[in-house]
Tab-separated table of C-alpha atoms and ligand atoms in Angstrom:
chain	number	residue	atom	x	y	z
A	217	MET	CA	-11.242	-7.037	21.491
A	218	LEU	CA	-13.775	-9.448	20.628
A	219	THR	CA	-13.224	-13.148	20.610
A	220	LYS	CA	-12.331	-14.634	17.506
A	221	LEU	CA	-14.926	-16.944	16.298
A	222	THR	CA	-13.202	-18.333	12.977
A	223	GLU	CA	-14.729	-21.824	13.234
A	224	GLN	CA	-18.280	-20.381	13.519
A	225	ILE	CA	-18.459	-17.625	10.896
A	226	ASP	CA	-17.665	-17.003	7.563
A	227	PRO	CA	-14.794	-14.375	6.971
A	228	MET	CA	-15.393	-10.977	6.460
A	229	LEU	CA	-12.593	-10.603	4.033
A	230	VAL	CA	-10.989	-13.382	1.839
A	231	VAL	CA	-7.791	-12.502	-0.175
A	232	LYS	CA	-6.721	-15.098	-2.624
A	233	GLY	CA	-3.487	-15.297	-4.796
A	234	LEU	CA	-3.019	-11.493	-4.410
A	235	LYS	CA	-0.057	-10.083	-6.485
A	236	LYS	CA	0.936	-6.416	-7.076
A	237	TYR	CA	3.975	-6.138	-9.333
A	238	PHE	CA	5.507	-2.693	-10.086
A	239	PRO	CA	6.929	-2.286	-13.681
A	240	VAL	CA	10.553	-1.142	-13.788
A	241	LYS	CA	11.592	0.980	-16.874
A	242	GLY	CA	14.957	1.813	-18.308
A	243	ALA	CA	16.394	5.096	-19.329
A	244	LEU	CA	14.665	5.032	-22.607
A	245	GLY	CA	11.212	3.930	-21.180
A	246	GLN	CA	11.456	0.387	-21.825
A	247	SER	CA	10.383	-2.420	-19.550
A	248	THR	CA	13.478	-3.783	-17.660
A	249	GLY	CA	11.484	-6.159	-15.203
A	250	GLU	CA	8.998	-6.111	-12.215
A	251	VAL	CA	9.178	-5.409	-8.678
A	252	LYS	CA	7.352	-8.330	-6.971
A	253	ALA	CA	6.118	-6.312	-4.016
A	254	VAL	CA	3.246	-8.874	-3.047
A	255	ASN	CA	3.536	-12.400	-4.654
A	256	ASN	CA	0.572	-14.690	-4.139
A	257	VAL	CA	-0.732	-13.797	-0.781
A	258	SER	CA	-3.719	-15.401	0.689
A	259	PHE	CA	-5.298	-15.005	3.960
A	260	GLN	CA	-9.008	-14.212	5.761
A	261	LEU	CA	-9.868	-11.862	7.983
A	262	TYR	CA	-12.802	-12.389	10.566
A	263	GLU	CA	-15.178	-9.769	11.920
A	264	GLY	CA	-14.052	-8.262	15.375
A	265	GLU	CA	-10.633	-9.608	15.110
A	266	THR	CA	-7.342	-7.820	14.636
A	267	PHE	CA	-4.976	-9.753	12.122
A	268	GLY	CA	-1.336	-8.432	12.380
A	269	LEU	CA	1.018	-8.405	9.477
A	270	VAL	CA	4.706	-8.045	10.260
A	271	GLY	CA	7.944	-8.446	8.259
A	272	GLU	CA	10.956	-6.365	7.688
A	273	SER	CA	10.587	-3.001	5.869
A	274	GLY	CA	10.095	-3.428	2.204
A	275	CYS	CA	8.438	-6.827	2.491
A	276	GLY	CA	5.290	-5.926	0.937
A	277	LYS	CA	2.904	-5.455	3.971
A	278	SER	CA	1.930	-1.883	3.495
A	279	THR	CA	1.389	-2.577	-0.274
A	280	LEU	CA	-0.720	-5.557	0.405
A	281	GLY	CA	-2.912	-3.148	2.592
A	282	ARG	CA	-3.019	-0.390	0.150
A	283	THR	CA	-3.864	-2.847	-2.683
A	284	ILE	CA	-6.978	-4.304	-0.796
A	285	LEU	CA	-8.179	-0.897	-0.571
A	286	ARG	CA	-7.433	-0.246	-4.457
A	287	LEU	CA	-5.218	2.756	-3.518
A	288	THR	CA	-3.139	0.917	-6.036
A	289	GLU	CA	-4.574	-1.372	-8.475
A	290	PRO	CA	-3.709	-5.133	-8.034
A	291	THR	CA	-1.858	-7.256	-10.706
A	292	ASN	CA	-3.664	-10.304	-10.077
A	293	GLY	CA	-5.849	-12.219	-7.300
A	294	GLU	CA	-8.992	-11.592	-5.558
A	295	ALA	CA	-10.218	-9.974	-2.253
A	296	ILE	CA	-13.673	-10.817	-1.699
A	297	TYR	CA	-15.545	-8.576	0.848
A	298	GLN	CA	-18.980	-9.672	2.142
A	299	ASN	CA	-19.204	-11.690	-1.270
A	300	LYS	CA	-18.178	-9.036	-3.719
A	301	ASN	CA	-14.729	-8.983	-5.290
A	302	ILE	CA	-13.418	-5.445	-4.610
A	303	PHE	CA	-11.167	-5.743	-7.532
A	304	HIS	CA	-14.191	-5.871	-9.813
A	305	LEU	CA	-16.152	-2.942	-8.510
A	306	SER	CA	-16.331	0.597	-9.869
A	307	GLY	CA	-18.679	3.480	-9.496
A	308	MET	CA	-21.064	3.465	-6.693
A	309	GLU	CA	-20.372	-0.053	-5.672
A	310	LEU	CA	-16.552	0.696	-4.905
A	311	ARG	CA	-17.497	3.837	-3.270
A	312	ASN	CA	-20.069	2.111	-0.859
A	313	ILE	CA	-17.405	-0.514	-0.136
A	314	ARG	CA	-14.736	2.212	0.654
A	315	GLN	CA	-17.010	3.712	3.262
A	316	GLU	CA	-16.850	0.343	5.061
A	317	MET	CA	-13.080	0.061	4.505
A	318	GLN	CA	-10.909	2.817	5.782
A	319	MET	CA	-7.089	3.290	6.276
A	320	VAL	CA	-4.984	4.996	8.847
A	321	PHE	CA	-1.520	6.020	7.486
A	322	GLN	CA	1.838	5.760	9.208
A	323	ASP	CA	2.722	9.338	9.087
A	324	PRO	CA	-0.288	11.300	10.144
A	325	TYR	CA	1.400	14.650	9.725
A	326	SER	CA	2.086	14.237	5.792
A	327	SER	CA	-1.587	12.554	5.283
A	328	LEU	CA	-3.147	15.922	6.776
A	329	ASN	CA	-3.339	18.970	4.519
A	330	PRO	CA	-1.687	21.688	6.457
A	331	ARG	CA	-3.937	24.540	5.087
A	332	LYS	CA	-6.964	22.947	6.226
A	333	ARG	CA	-8.620	23.132	9.720
A	334	ILE	CA	-9.220	19.601	11.275
A	335	GLY	CA	-12.883	20.262	11.349
A	336	SER	CA	-13.388	20.744	7.531
A	337	MET	CA	-10.922	17.901	6.948
A	338	LEU	CA	-12.878	15.269	8.976
A	339	GLU	CA	-16.420	16.650	7.336
A	340	GLU	CA	-14.961	15.958	3.911
A	341	PRO	CA	-15.226	12.015	3.863
A	342	LEU	CA	-18.861	12.654	5.075
A	343	THR	CA	-19.328	15.106	1.987
A	344	ILE	CA	-18.060	12.608	-0.332
A	345	HIS	CA	-19.990	9.743	0.776
A	346	GLN	CA	-23.103	12.031	0.988
A	347	ILE	CA	-23.637	11.346	4.672
A	348	GLY	CA	-25.925	13.811	6.557
A	349	LEU	CA	-26.786	17.517	6.351
A	350	ARG	CA	-24.128	20.065	7.188
A	351	GLN	CA	-25.114	20.555	10.633
A	352	GLU	CA	-25.190	16.759	11.128
A	353	ARG	CA	-21.996	16.477	9.753
A	354	THR	CA	-20.424	19.025	12.259
A	355	GLU	CA	-22.068	17.071	14.973
A	356	ARG	CA	-20.665	13.814	13.783
A	357	VAL	CA	-17.080	15.296	13.692
A	358	MET	CA	-17.632	16.716	17.000
A	359	GLU	CA	-18.688	13.113	18.343
A	360	ILE	CA	-15.641	11.621	16.815
A	361	LEU	CA	-13.387	13.920	18.023
A	362	HIS	CA	-14.552	13.103	21.538
A	363	LYS	CA	-14.393	9.480	20.793
A	364	VAL	CA	-10.478	9.517	20.003
A	365	GLY	CA	-9.766	11.882	23.112
A	366	LEU	CA	-9.531	14.942	21.358
A	367	GLN	CA	-11.520	18.560	22.607
A	368	PRO	CA	-14.284	20.411	20.679
A	369	ASP	CA	-11.940	23.535	19.982
A	370	HIS	CA	-9.660	21.318	18.113
A	371	TYR	CA	-12.476	21.440	15.413
A	372	TYR	CA	-10.890	24.970	14.350
A	373	ARG	CA	-7.216	24.342	14.793
A	374	TYR	CA	-4.831	23.320	11.967
A	375	PRO	CA	-2.535	20.160	11.768
A	376	HIS	CA	0.740	21.989	12.996
A	377	GLU	CA	-0.924	22.885	16.184
A	378	PHE	CA	-1.096	19.205	17.294
A	379	SER	CA	1.679	16.679	18.638
A	380	GLY	CA	2.291	13.466	16.902
A	381	GLY	CA	0.066	11.462	19.020
A	382	GLN	CA	-2.685	14.171	18.593
A	383	ARG	CA	-2.012	13.944	14.664
A	384	GLN	CA	-2.580	9.970	14.805
A	385	ARG	CA	-5.808	10.594	16.923
A	386	ILE	CA	-6.970	12.878	14.064
A	387	GLY	CA	-5.813	10.408	11.538
A	388	LEU	CA	-7.819	7.814	13.434
A	389	ALA	CA	-10.951	10.274	13.743
A	390	ARG	CA	-10.778	10.589	9.971
A	391	ALA	CA	-11.078	7.014	9.207
A	392	LEU	CA	-13.754	6.413	11.604
A	393	VAL	CA	-15.958	9.327	10.924
A	394	VAL	CA	-17.674	7.458	8.054
A	395	ASN	CA	-18.588	4.440	10.555
A	396	PRO	CA	-16.307	2.014	8.662
A	397	LYS	CA	-16.129	-2.067	9.755
A	398	LEU	CA	-12.907	-2.839	8.710
A	399	VAL	CA	-9.962	-0.481	9.221
A	400	ILE	CA	-6.591	-1.024	7.626
A	401	CYS	CA	-3.837	0.451	10.074
A	402	ASP	CA	-0.386	1.097	8.206
A	403	GLU	CA	2.262	1.251	10.741
A	404	PRO	CA	0.089	3.730	12.772
A	405	VAL	CA	2.417	3.895	15.818
A	406	SER	CA	5.746	3.603	14.129
A	407	ALA	CA	6.420	7.332	13.792
A	408	LEU	CA	5.444	8.088	17.607
A	409	ASP	CA	7.606	8.144	20.723
A	410	VAL	CA	7.405	4.908	22.577
A	411	SER	CA	5.573	6.774	25.607
A	412	ILE	CA	2.870	7.566	22.857
A	413	GLN	CA	2.522	4.673	21.319
A	414	SER	CA	0.881	2.610	24.043
A	415	GLN	CA	-1.658	5.392	24.568
A	416	ILE	CA	-2.438	5.130	20.955
A	417	ILE	CA	-2.497	1.437	20.829
A	418	ASN	CA	-5.067	1.373	23.930
A	419	LEU	CA	-7.198	3.700	22.044
A	420	PHE	CA	-7.255	1.344	18.964
A	421	GLN	CA	-8.382	-1.305	21.190
A	422	GLN	CA	-10.951	0.602	23.109
A	423	LEU	CA	-12.530	1.756	19.835
A	424	GLN	CA	-12.501	-1.606	18.620
A	425	ASP	CA	-14.481	-2.811	21.309
A	426	GLU	CA	-16.714	0.193	21.465
A	427	LEU	CA	-17.563	0.418	17.580
A	428	LYS	CA	-17.090	-3.598	16.690
A	429	LEU	CA	-14.206	-2.917	14.180
A	430	THR	CA	-12.147	-5.563	12.483
A	431	TYR	CA	-8.342	-4.276	11.902
A	432	LEU	CA	-5.688	-5.340	9.525
A	433	PHE	CA	-2.845	-3.989	11.617
A	434	VAL	CA	0.614	-3.757	9.754
A	435	ALA	CA	3.724	-3.068	11.648
A	436	HIS	CA	7.264	-4.015	12.003
A	437	ASP	CA	7.266	-3.971	15.771
A	438	LEU	CA	6.643	-7.504	17.051
A	439	SER	CA	5.967	-6.313	20.499
A	440	VAL	CA	3.156	-3.898	19.188
A	441	VAL	CA	1.665	-6.545	16.825
A	442	ARG	CA	1.790	-9.241	19.685
A	443	HIS	CA	0.012	-6.804	22.091
A	444	ILE	CA	-3.049	-5.849	19.705
A	445	SER	CA	-3.364	-8.916	17.333
A	446	ASP	CA	-5.499	-12.226	17.711
A	447	ARG	CA	-3.640	-13.691	14.629
A	448	ILE	CA	-0.602	-12.639	12.967
A	449	GLY	CA	0.904	-13.384	9.342
A	450	VAL	CA	4.461	-12.963	8.768
A	451	MET	CA	5.745	-11.909	5.431
A	452	TYR	CA	9.046	-12.040	3.535
A	453	LEU	CA	9.863	-10.539	0.380
A	454	GLY	CA	6.354	-10.186	-0.819
A	455	GLN	CA	4.861	-13.531	0.279
A	456	MET	CA	3.283	-14.897	3.530
A	457	VAL	CA	5.557	-17.518	4.993
A	458	GLU	CA	3.347	-18.236	8.326
A	459	GLN	CA	0.196	-17.276	9.889
A	460	ALA	CA	-0.960	-18.185	13.275
A	461	PRO	CA	-3.011	-17.323	16.136
A	462	THR	CA	-0.750	-15.037	18.280
A	463	ASP	CA	-0.175	-17.314	21.107
A	464	SER	CA	0.622	-20.286	18.893
A	465	LEU	CA	2.990	-17.969	16.744
A	466	PHE	CA	4.920	-16.864	19.588
A	467	SER	CA	5.160	-20.179	21.769
A	468	SER	CA	5.916	-22.477	18.707
A	469	PRO	CA	7.281	-20.207	15.692
A	470	LEU	CA	7.416	-22.838	12.591
A	471	HIS	CA	9.259	-20.930	9.806
A	472	PRO	CA	12.923	-20.223	10.384
A	473	TYR	CA	12.448	-16.420	9.507
A	474	THR	CA	9.930	-16.097	12.005
A	475	GLN	CA	12.039	-17.772	14.424
A	476	ALA	CA	14.775	-15.414	13.673
A	477	LEU	CA	12.320	-12.190	14.128
A	478	LEU	CA	11.150	-13.459	17.405
A	479	SER	CA	14.649	-14.207	18.714
A	480	ALA	CA	15.246	-10.076	18.379
A	481	VAL	CA	12.262	-9.449	20.634
A	482	PRO	CA	13.428	-8.388	23.940
A	483	ILE	CA	12.271	-10.249	26.958
A	484	PRO	CA	11.654	-8.104	30.259
A	485	ASN	CA	13.087	-10.484	32.310
A	486	PRO	CA	16.831	-10.523	33.038
A	487	ASN	CA	16.850	-14.128	34.167
A	488	VAL	CA	15.485	-15.475	30.935
A	489	LYS	CA	18.456	-15.838	28.525
A	490	LYS	CA	17.508	-16.186	24.668
A	491	GLU	CA	19.720	-16.745	21.913
A	492	ARG	CA	19.362	-14.260	19.129
A	493	ILE	CA	19.259	-15.831	15.452
A	494	ILE	CA	21.328	-13.492	13.268
A	495	LEU	CA	20.387	-14.027	9.744
A	496	LYS	CA	23.155	-13.738	6.972
A	497	GLY	CA	23.163	-11.699	4.179
A	498	GLU	CA	20.704	-8.840	2.841
A	499	ILE	CA	17.240	-9.243	1.969
A	500	PRO	CA	17.214	-10.082	-1.868
A	501	SER	CA	15.841	-7.685	-4.252
A	502	PRO	CA	12.220	-8.154	-5.047
A	503	LEU	CA	13.037	-7.406	-8.679
A	504	ASN	CA	14.804	-10.727	-8.815
A	505	PRO	CA	13.370	-13.004	-5.790
A	506	PRO	CA	15.296	-16.406	-5.411
A	507	ARG	CA	13.839	-19.350	-6.899
A	508	GLY	CA	12.313	-22.096	-4.772
A	509	CYS	CA	11.768	-21.052	-1.282
A	510	ILE	CA	12.258	-17.140	-1.331
A	511	PHE	CA	14.141	-17.275	2.067
A	512	HIS	CA	16.654	-20.068	0.849
A	513	THR	CA	19.623	-17.393	0.340
A	514	ARG	CA	19.445	-16.559	4.057
A	515	CYS	CA	17.889	-19.776	5.741
A	516	PRO	CA	20.126	-21.534	8.277
A	517	PHE	CA	18.303	-24.832	7.520
A	518	VAL	CA	18.391	-24.500	3.849
A	519	MET	CA	18.421	-27.937	1.787
A	520	ASP	CA	18.694	-29.057	-1.708
A	521	ILE	CA	14.905	-28.866	-2.156
A	522	CYS	CA	14.556	-25.378	-0.995
A	523	ARG	CA	16.664	-23.863	-4.037
A	524	LYS	CA	14.367	-25.743	-6.414
A	525	GLU	CA	10.736	-26.109	-5.048
A	526	ILE	CA	8.645	-23.406	-3.697
A	527	PRO	CA	7.098	-24.919	-0.559
A	528	LEU	CA	3.353	-25.315	0.042
A	529	GLU	CA	1.454	-23.743	2.664
A	530	LYS	CA	0.481	-26.482	5.278
A	531	GLU	CA	-1.773	-26.309	8.186
A	532	MET	CA	0.378	-27.619	11.217
A	533	SER	CA	-1.995	-27.070	13.998
A	534	ARG	CA	-5.240	-25.392	14.390
A	535	ASN	CA	-5.120	-22.452	12.262
A	536	HIS	CA	-1.362	-22.332	12.299
A	537	PHE	CA	-0.090	-22.331	8.758
A	538	VAL	CA	3.477	-22.398	7.359
A	539	SER	CA	5.389	-22.584	4.106
A	540	CYS	CA	8.645	-24.508	4.539
A	541	HIS	CA	9.917	-27.837	3.467
A	542	LEU	CA	11.111	-28.704	6.957
A	543	HIS	CA	7.452	-29.070	7.671
B	795	LIG	FE1	14.596	-22.777	5.072
B	795	LIG	FE2	14.038	-24.479	3.187
B	795	LIG	FE3	12.339	-23.721	4.973
B	795	LIG	FE4	12.815	-22.083	2.939
B	795	LIG	S1	11.931	-24.009	2.736
B	795	LIG	S2	12.629	-21.723	5.137
B	795	LIG	S3	14.857	-22.643	2.828
B	795	LIG	S4	14.145	-24.655	5.246
């Protein structure tokens, strides 16, 4: 993993006020509201780092990644990649940016076409982006298969012939074959056995070093995110409530939601006792999120102001941001 240089360099990606709302329609097709999947999220991503995104399932972290890549169109906001707003691009410019920004999906099997051989599937992105002649494309696929730890004869096989871990290697190969700079990893190890997870995480790290990649790494498992991330953003109900360098977040979590999440992470030392913070109530519906602080319906420290005013994001220590009236 490269050392983060957030003080010295311009960010590679700046996301500002990103919103993604999904319209909800009634039985007669009339609009009955909007699901606020991502609501006013801002963060920056620096070249060579891994920015982990965590939160409970349904908090909007996967939608955030997909919206940045425009696999789904944004409702509002900006995503500036190397001085270009991705949301304003079309045609050739969008295609060029998409070559530099790739995605690895959670379920490798459902994202692979069962009727196609691995080789032709991996050549497809090269054809779309008009990279190389036929022979060069085959050579490139062979090279990337080797990089992700697969064998040359795997080129001729079908997805069902592979294990879960091998399929995720194929998913990674498909993202990397066009030589991207930024990879959005959407829960890439969640569907794998624990024993395989660490192999795949190590592969992600090894390839990051070798290919100078930048990762936006979405996961709900805090231990995984801690292991791989330089910085972590914590999402709740479509909003980023805290973001900080990994060490700072784990040693001094500031937001009550982050504190509750961290309290549930097991410590591999039986002599260290930790009190688990159990949050009361269900996560509210993103169709009708609470006013004021979105966490106030479950927060153990809720105050009057929390029910009325949205807390602004404040920098409490270097690169450690939190949105909470306690701070
Ligand atoms: Fe809890 Fe209030 Fe902070 Fe929200 S703003 S997390 S309700 S203390």
